[in-house]
mmCIF file of C-alpha atoms in Angstrom:
data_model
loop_
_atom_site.group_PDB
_atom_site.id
_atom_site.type_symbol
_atom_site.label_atom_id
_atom_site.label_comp_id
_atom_site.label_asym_id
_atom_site.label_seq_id
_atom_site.Cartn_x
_atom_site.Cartn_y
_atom_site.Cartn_z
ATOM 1 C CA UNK H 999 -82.067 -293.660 -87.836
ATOM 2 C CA UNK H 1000 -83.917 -294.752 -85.092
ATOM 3 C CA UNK H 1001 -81.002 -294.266 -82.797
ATOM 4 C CA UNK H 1002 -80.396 -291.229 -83.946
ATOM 5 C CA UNK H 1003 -83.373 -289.971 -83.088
ATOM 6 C CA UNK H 1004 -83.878 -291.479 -79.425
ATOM 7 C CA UNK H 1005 -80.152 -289.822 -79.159
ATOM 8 C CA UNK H 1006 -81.898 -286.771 -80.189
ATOM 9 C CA UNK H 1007 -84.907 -286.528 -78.263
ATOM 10 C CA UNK H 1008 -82.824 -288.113 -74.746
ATOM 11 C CA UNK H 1009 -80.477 -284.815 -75.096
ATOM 12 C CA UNK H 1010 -82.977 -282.562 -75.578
ATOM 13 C CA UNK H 1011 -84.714 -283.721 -72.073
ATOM 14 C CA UNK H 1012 -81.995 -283.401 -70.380
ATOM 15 C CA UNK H 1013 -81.178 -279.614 -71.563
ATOM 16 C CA UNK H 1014 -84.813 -278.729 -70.589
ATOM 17 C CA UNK H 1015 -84.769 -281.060 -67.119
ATOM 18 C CA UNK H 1016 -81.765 -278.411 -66.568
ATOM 19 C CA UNK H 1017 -83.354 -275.403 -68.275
ATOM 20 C CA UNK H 1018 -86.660 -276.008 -66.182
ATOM 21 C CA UNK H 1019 -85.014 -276.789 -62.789
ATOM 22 C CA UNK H 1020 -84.311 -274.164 -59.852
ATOM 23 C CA UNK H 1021 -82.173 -271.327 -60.743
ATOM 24 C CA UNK H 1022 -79.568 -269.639 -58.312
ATOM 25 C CA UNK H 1023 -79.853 -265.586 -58.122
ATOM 26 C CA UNK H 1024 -76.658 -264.527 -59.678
ATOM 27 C CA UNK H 1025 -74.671 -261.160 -58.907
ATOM 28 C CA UNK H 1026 -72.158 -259.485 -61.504
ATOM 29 C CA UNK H 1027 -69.753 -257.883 -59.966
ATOM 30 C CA UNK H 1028 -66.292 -256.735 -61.216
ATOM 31 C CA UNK H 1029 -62.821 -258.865 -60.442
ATOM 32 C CA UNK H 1030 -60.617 -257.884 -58.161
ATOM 33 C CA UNK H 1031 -57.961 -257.399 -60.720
ATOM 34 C CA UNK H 1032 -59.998 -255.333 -62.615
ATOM 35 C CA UNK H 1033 -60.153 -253.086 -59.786
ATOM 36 C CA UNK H 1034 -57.117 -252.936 -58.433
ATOM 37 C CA UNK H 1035 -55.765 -251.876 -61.809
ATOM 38 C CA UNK H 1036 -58.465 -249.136 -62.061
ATOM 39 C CA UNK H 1037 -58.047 -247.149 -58.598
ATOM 40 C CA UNK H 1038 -60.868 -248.925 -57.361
ATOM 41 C CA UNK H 1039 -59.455 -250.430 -54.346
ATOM 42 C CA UNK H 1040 -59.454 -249.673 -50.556
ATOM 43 C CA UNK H 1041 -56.036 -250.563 -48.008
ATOM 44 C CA UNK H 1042 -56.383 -250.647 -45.236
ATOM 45 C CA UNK H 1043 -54.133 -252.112 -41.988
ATOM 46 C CA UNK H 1044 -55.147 -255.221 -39.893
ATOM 47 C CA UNK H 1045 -52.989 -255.783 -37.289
ATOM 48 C CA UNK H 1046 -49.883 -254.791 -39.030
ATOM 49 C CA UNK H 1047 -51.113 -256.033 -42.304
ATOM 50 C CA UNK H 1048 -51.452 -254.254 -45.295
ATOM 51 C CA UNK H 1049 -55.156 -255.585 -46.886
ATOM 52 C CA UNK H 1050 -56.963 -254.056 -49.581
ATOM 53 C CA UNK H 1051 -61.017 -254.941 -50.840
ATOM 54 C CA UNK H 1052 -62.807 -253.698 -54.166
ATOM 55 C CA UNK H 1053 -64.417 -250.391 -53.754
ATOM 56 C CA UNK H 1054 -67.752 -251.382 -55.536
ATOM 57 C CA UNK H 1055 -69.583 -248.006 -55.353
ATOM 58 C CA UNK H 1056 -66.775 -246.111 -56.839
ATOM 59 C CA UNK H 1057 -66.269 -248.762 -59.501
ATOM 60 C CA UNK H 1058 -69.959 -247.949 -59.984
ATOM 61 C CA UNK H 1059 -70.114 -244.279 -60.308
ATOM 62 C CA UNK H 1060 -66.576 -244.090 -61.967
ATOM 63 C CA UNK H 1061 -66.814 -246.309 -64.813
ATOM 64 C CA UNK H 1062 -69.237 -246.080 -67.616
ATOM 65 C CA UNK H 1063 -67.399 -249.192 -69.184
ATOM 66 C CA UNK H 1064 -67.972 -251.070 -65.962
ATOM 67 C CA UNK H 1065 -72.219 -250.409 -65.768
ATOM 68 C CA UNK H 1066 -72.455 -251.512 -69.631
ATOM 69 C CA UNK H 1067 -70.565 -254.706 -68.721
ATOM 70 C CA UNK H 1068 -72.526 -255.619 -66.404
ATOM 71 C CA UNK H 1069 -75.721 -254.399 -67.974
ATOM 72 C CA UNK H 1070 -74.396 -256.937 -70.721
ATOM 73 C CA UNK H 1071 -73.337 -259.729 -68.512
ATOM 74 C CA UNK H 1072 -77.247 -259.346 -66.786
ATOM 75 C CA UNK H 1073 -79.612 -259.537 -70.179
ATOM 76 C CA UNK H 1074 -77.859 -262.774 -71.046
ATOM 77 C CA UNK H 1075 -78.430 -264.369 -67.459
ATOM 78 C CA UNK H 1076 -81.767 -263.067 -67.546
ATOM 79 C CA UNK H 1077 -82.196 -264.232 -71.055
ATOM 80 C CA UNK H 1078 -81.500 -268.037 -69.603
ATOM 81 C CA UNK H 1079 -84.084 -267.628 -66.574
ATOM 82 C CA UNK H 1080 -81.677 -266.513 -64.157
ATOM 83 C CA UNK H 1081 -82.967 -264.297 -60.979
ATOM 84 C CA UNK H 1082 -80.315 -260.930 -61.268
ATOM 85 C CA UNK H 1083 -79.560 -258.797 -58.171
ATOM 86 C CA UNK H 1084 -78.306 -255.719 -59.678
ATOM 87 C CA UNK H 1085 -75.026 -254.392 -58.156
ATOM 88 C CA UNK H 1086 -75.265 -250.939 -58.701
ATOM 89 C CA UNK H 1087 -79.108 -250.739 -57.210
ATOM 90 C CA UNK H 1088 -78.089 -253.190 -53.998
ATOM 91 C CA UNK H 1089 -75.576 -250.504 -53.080
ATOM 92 C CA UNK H 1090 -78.140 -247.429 -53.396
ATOM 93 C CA UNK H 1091 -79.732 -249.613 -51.111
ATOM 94 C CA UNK H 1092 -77.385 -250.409 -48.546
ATOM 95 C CA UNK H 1093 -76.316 -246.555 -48.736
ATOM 96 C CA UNK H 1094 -80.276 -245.328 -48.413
ATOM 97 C CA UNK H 1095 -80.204 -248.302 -45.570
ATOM 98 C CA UNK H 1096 -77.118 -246.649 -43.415
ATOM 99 C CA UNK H 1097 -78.519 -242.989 -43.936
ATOM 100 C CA UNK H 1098 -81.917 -243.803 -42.498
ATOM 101 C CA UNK H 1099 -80.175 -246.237 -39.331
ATOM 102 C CA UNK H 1100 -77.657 -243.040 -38.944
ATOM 103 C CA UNK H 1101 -80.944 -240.824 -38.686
ATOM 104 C CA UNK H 1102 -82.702 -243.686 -36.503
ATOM 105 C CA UNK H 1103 -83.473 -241.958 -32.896
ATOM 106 C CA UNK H 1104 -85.162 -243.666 -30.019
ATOM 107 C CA UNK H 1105 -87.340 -241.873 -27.612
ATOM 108 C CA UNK H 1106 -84.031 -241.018 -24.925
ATOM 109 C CA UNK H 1107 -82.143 -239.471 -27.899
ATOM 110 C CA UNK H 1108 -80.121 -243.248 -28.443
ATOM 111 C CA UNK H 1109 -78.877 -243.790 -32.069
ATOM 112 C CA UNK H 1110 -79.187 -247.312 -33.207
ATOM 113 C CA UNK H 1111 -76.377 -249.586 -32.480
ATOM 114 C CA UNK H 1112 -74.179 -250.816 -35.656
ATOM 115 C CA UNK H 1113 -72.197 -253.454 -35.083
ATOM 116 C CA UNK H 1114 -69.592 -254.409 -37.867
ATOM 117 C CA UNK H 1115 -71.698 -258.014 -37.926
ATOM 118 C CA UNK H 1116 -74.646 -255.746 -39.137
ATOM 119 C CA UNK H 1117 -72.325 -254.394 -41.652
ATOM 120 C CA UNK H 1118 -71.696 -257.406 -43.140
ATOM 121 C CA UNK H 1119 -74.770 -258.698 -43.023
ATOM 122 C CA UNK H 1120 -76.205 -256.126 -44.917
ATOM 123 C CA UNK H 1121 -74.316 -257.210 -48.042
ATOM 124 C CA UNK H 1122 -76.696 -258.641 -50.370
ATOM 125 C CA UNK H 1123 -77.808 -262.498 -50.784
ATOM 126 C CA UNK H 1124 -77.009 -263.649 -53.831
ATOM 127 C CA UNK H 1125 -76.316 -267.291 -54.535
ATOM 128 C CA UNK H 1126 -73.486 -266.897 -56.449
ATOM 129 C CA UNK H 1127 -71.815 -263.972 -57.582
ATOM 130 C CA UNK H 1128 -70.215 -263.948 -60.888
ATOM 131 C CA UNK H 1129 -66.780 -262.039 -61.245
ATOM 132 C CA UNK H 1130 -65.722 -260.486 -64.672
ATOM 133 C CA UNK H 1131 -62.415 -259.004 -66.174
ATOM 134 C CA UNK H 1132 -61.867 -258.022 -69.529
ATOM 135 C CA UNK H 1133 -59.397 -256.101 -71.830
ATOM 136 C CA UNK H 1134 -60.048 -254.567 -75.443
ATOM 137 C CA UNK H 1135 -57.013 -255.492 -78.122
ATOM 138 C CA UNK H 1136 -57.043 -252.918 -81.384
ATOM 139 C CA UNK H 1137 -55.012 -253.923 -84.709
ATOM 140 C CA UNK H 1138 -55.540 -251.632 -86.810
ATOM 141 C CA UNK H 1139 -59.142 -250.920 -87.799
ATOM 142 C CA UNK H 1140 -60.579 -254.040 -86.050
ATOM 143 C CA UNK H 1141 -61.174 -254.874 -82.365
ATOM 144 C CA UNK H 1142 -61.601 -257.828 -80.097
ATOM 145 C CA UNK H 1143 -61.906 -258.266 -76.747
ATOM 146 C CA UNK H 1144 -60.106 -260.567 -74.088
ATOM 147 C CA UNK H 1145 -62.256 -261.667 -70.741
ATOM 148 C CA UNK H 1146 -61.940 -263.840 -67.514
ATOM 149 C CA UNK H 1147 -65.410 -265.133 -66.333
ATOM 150 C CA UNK H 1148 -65.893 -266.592 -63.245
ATOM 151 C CA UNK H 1149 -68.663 -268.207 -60.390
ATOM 152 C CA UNK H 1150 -68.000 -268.405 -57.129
ATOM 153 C CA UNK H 1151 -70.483 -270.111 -55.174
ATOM 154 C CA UNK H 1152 -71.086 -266.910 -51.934
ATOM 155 C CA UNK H 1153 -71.757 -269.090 -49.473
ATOM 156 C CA UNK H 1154 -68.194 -270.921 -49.799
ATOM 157 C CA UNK H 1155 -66.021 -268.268 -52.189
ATOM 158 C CA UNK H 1156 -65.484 -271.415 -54.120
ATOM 159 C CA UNK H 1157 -65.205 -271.345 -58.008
ATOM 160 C CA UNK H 1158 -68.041 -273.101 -59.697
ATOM 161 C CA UNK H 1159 -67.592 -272.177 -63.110
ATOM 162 C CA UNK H 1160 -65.138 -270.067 -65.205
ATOM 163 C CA UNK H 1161 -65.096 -269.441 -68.749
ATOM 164 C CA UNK H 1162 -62.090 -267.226 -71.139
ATOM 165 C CA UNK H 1163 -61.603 -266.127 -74.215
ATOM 166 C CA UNK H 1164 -60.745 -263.566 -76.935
ATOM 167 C CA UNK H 1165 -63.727 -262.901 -79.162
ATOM 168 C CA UNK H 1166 -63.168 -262.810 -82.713
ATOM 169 C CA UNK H 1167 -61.703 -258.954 -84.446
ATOM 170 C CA UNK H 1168 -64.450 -256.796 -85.555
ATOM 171 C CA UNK H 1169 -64.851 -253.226 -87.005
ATOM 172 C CA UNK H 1170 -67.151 -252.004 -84.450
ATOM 173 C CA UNK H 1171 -65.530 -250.416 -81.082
ATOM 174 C CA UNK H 1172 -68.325 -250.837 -78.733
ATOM 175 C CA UNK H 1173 -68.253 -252.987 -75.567
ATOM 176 C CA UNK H 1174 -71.546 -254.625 -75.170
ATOM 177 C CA UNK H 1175 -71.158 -256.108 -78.853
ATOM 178 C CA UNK H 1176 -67.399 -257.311 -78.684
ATOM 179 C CA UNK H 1177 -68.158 -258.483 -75.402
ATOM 180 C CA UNK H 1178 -71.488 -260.712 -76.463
ATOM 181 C CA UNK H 1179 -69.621 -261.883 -79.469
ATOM 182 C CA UNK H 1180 -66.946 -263.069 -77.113
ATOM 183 C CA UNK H 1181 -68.957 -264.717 -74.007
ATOM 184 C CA UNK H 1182 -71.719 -266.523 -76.157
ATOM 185 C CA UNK H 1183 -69.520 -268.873 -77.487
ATOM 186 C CA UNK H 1184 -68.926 -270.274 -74.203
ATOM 187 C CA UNK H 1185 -71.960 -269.142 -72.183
ATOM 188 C CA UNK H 1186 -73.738 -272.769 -72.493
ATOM 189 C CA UNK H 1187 -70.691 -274.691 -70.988
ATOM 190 C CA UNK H 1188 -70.453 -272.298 -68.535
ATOM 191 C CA UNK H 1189 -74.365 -272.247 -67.177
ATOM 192 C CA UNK H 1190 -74.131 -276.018 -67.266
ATOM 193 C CA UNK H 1191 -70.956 -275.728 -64.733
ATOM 194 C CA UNK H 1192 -73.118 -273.317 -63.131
ATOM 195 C CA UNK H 1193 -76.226 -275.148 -63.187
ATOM 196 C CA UNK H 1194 -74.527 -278.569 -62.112
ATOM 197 C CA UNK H 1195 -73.362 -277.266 -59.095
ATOM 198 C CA UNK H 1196 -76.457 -276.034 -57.920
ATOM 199 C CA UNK H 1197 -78.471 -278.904 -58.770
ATOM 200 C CA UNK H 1198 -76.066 -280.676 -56.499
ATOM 201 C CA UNK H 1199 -76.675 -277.861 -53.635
ATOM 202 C CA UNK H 1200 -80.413 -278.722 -54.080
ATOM 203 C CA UNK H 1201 -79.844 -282.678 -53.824
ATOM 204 C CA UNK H 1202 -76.982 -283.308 -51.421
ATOM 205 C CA UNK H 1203 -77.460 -279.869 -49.248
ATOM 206 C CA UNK H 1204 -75.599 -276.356 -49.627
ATOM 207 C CA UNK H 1205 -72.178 -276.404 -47.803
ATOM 208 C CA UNK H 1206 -71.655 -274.061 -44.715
ATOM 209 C CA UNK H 1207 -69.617 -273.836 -41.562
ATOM 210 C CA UNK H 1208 -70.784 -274.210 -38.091
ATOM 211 C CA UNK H 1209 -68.399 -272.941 -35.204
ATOM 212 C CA UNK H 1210 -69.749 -273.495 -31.589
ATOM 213 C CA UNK H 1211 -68.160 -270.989 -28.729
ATOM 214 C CA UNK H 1212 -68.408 -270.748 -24.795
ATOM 215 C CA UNK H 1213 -68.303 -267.312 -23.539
ATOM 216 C CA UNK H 1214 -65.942 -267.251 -19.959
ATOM 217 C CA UNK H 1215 -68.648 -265.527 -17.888
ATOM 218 C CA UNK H 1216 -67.320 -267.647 -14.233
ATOM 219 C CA UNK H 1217 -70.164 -270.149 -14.583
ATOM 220 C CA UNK H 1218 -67.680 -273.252 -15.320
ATOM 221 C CA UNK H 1219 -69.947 -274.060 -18.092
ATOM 222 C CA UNK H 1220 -68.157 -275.840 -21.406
ATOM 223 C CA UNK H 1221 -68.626 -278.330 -23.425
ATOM 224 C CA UNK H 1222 -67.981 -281.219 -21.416
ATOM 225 C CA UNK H 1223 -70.810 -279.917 -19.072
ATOM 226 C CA UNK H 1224 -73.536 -282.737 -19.045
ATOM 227 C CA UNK H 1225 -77.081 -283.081 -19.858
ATOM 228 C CA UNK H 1226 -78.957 -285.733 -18.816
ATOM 229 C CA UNK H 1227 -75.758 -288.158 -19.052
ATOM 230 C CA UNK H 1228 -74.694 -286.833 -21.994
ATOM 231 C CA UNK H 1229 -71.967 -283.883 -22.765
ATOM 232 C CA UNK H 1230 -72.864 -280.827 -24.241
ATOM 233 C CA UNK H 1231 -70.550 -281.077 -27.494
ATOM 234 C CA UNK H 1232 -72.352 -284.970 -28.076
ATOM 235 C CA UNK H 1233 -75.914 -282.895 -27.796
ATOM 236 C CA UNK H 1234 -75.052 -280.259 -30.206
ATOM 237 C CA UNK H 1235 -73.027 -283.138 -32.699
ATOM 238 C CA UNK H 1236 -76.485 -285.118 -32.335
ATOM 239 C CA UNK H 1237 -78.155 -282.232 -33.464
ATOM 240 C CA UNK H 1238 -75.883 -281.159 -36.082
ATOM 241 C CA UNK H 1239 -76.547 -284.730 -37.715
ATOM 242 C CA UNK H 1240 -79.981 -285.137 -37.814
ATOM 243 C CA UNK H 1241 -80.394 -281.822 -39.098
ATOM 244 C CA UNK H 1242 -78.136 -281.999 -42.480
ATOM 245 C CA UNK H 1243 -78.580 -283.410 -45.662
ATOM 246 C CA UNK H 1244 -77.944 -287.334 -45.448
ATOM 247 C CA UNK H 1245 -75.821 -286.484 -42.509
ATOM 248 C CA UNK H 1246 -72.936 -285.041 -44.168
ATOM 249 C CA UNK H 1247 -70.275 -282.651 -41.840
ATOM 250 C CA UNK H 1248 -66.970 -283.053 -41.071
ATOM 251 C CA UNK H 1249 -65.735 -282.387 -36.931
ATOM 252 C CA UNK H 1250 -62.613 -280.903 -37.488
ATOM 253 C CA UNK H 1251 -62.334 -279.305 -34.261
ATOM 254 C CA UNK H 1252 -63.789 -280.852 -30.638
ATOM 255 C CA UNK H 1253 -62.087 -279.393 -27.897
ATOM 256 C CA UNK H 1254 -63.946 -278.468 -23.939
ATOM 257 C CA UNK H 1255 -64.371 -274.710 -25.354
ATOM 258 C CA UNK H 1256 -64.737 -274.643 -29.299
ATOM 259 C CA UNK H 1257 -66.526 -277.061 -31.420
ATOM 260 C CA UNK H 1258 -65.980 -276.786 -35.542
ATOM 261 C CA UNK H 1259 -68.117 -278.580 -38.141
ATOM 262 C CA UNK H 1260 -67.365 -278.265 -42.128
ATOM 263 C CA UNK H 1261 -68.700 -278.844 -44.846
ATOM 264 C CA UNK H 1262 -71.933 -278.578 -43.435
ATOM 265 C CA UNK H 1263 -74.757 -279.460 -45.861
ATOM 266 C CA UNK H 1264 -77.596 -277.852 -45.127
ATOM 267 C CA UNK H 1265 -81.119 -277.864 -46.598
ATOM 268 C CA UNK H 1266 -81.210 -275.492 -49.256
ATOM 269 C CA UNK H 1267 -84.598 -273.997 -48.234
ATOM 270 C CA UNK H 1268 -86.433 -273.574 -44.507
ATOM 271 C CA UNK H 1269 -89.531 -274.866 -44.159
ATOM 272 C CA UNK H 1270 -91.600 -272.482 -45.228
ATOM 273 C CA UNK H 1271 -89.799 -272.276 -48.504
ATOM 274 C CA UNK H 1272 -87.466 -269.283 -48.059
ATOM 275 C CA UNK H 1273 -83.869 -269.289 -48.330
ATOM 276 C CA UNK H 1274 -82.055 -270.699 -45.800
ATOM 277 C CA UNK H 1275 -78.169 -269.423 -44.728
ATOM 278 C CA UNK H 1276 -76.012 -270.401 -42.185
ATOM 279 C CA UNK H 1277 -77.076 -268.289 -39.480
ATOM 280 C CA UNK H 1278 -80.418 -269.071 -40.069
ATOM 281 C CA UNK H 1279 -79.534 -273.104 -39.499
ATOM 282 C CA UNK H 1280 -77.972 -272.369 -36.076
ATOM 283 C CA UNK H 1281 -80.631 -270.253 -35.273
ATOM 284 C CA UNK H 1282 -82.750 -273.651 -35.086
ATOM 285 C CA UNK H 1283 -80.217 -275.246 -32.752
ATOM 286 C CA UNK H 1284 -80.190 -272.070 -30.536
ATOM 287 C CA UNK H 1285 -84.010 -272.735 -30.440
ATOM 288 C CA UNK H 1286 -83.305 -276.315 -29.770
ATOM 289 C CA UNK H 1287 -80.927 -275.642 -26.607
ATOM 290 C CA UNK H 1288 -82.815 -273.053 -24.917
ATOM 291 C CA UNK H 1289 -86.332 -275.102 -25.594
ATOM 292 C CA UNK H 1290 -84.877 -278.600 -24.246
ATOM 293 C CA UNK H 1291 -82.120 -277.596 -21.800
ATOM 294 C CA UNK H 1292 -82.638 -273.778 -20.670
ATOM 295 C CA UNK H 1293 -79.274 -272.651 -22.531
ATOM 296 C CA UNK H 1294 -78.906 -268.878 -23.869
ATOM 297 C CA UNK H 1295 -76.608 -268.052 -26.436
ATOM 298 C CA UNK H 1296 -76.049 -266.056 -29.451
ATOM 299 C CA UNK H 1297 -76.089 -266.544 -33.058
ATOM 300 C CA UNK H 1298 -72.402 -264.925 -34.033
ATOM 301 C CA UNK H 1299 -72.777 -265.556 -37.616
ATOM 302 C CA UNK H 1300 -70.965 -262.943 -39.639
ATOM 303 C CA UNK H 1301 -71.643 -264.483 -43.434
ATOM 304 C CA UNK H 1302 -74.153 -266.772 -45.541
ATOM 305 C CA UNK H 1303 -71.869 -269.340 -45.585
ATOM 306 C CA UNK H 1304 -69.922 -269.316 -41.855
ATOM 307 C CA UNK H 1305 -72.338 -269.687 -38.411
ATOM 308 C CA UNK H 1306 -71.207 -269.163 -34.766
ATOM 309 C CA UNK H 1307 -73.423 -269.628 -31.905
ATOM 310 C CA UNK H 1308 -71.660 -268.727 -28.156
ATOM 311 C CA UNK H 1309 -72.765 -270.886 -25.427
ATOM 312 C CA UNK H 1310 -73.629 -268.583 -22.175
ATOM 313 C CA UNK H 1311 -75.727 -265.657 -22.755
ATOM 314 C CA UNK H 1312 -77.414 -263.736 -25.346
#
């Protein structure tokens, strides 16, 4: 009895050490399938291929099903403790965001530069977005519903969690109650998948990629250049080591012109407590080169999760 009890009180710890710890900001946003299927897609051709993306904003405005979905998916995230960055009020912003830079005029009649970096940038931070599909199945006067659940961690596109099923037949036709019938059943495996992976992004560092560039402007500059006795590429593969968690990258790439580090862990948080991204990492070794050795260059970075800094000039 006693056993049973010390069982008892051990397990419910642990579910509150992972109920009270930090929670990632989570984003619900349909799957591409979903899409696809629906019209919502965009093609479009990249050097003679054929690629397509989600059109999110369309999705949006053309599917009631879609907003109570997500409006479902939200209230039982936020239910848990879970910080929510809606999808349909991130894109009225990053639409109210383009309008005003479109209507942004300096002083000699210049429109503000847009560069498709600042595009991407703009997309909103989440730490990991959440993808969902589903499909409603009718036999005769009862209905269920079928879904796909998915995390993907944003800063990798890596899958941290998934969760399917078909929810038990019911009388009632509506969405949000099918679909909460459906997803509770797993929900609690699926936050601790969740949840486990981020607890290990807040111990061991959150993974990233680092890609160091020259830019050919005649100087003869590379990596090989030297420093005090030592070459450029050791310098910035010093830095890169003392400045992850316990160390940990892989240098997959270590030529005279490109350097490439993966699975770079990086502190999950600055240090004044905000957020940290890739681009904000090698922002600290740009600081670092042009403080100790008077070298320019410019942060590249196009993602959260992928950095490039160019050796040469701003």
């Amino acid at each position: 009895m006693r056993f049973a009890l010390l069982l008892l009180f051990v397990c419910t710890m642990s579910i509150d050490g992972i109920a009270q710890g930090k929670k990632p900001t989570i984003m619900v946003v349909p799957m591409d399938i979903w899409c696809q299927e629906r019209g919502f897609w965009d093609v479009y051709e990249n050097q003679g291929t054929i690629e397509g993306f989600p059109n999110y904003q369309q999705a949006i405005q053309g599917s009631r099903e879609l907003t109570l979905v997500i409006s479902k998916i939200n209230s039982l995230f936020k239910d848990r403790g879970y910080g929510l960055k809606d999808l349909s009020n991130s894109i009225k912003a990053n639409t109210r965001r383009t309008a005003r830079n479109t209507l942004t005029i300096s002083k000699n009649g210049n429109s503000l530069s847009m560069s498709p970096l600042d595009e991407l940038n703009r997309q909103v931070k989440a730490d990991i977005i959440v993808e969902i599909d589903w499909s409603i199945n009718t036999v005769g006067p009862k209905h269920s519903i079928t879904y796909n659940i998915r995390a993907l961690d944003s800063y990798t596109n890596n899958q941290v969690a998934g969760a399917q099923g078909t929810g038990k037949p019911q009388f009632t036709s509506e969405l949000p109650v099918l679909l909460e019938e459906a997803v509770v059943a797993n929900m609690d495996d699926f936050l601790y998948q969740l949840q486990s992976h981020f607890d290990d992004c807040i111990e061991n560092g959150r993974e990233v990629v680092v890609e160091v560039g020259v830019f050919d402007d005649g100087s003869g500059r590379n990596l090989e250049t030297e420093y005090g006795g030592m070459e450029l590429r050791e310098i910035i593969e010093n830095w890169i080591a003392e400045n992850t968690v316990n160390h940990q990258f892989l240098t997959s790439e270590n030529t005279e012109n490109i350097m490439l580090f993966e699975g770079v862990r990086i502190p999950l948080l600055k240090t004044n407590g905000q957020s940290q991204d890739a681009g904000g990492f090698i922002n600290e070794l740009r600081r670092f080169l042009k403080t100790k050795y008077s070298i320019e260059s410019k942060n590249n970075s196009p993602s959260l999760g992928y950095s490039q800094i160019v050796i040469g000039e701003k």
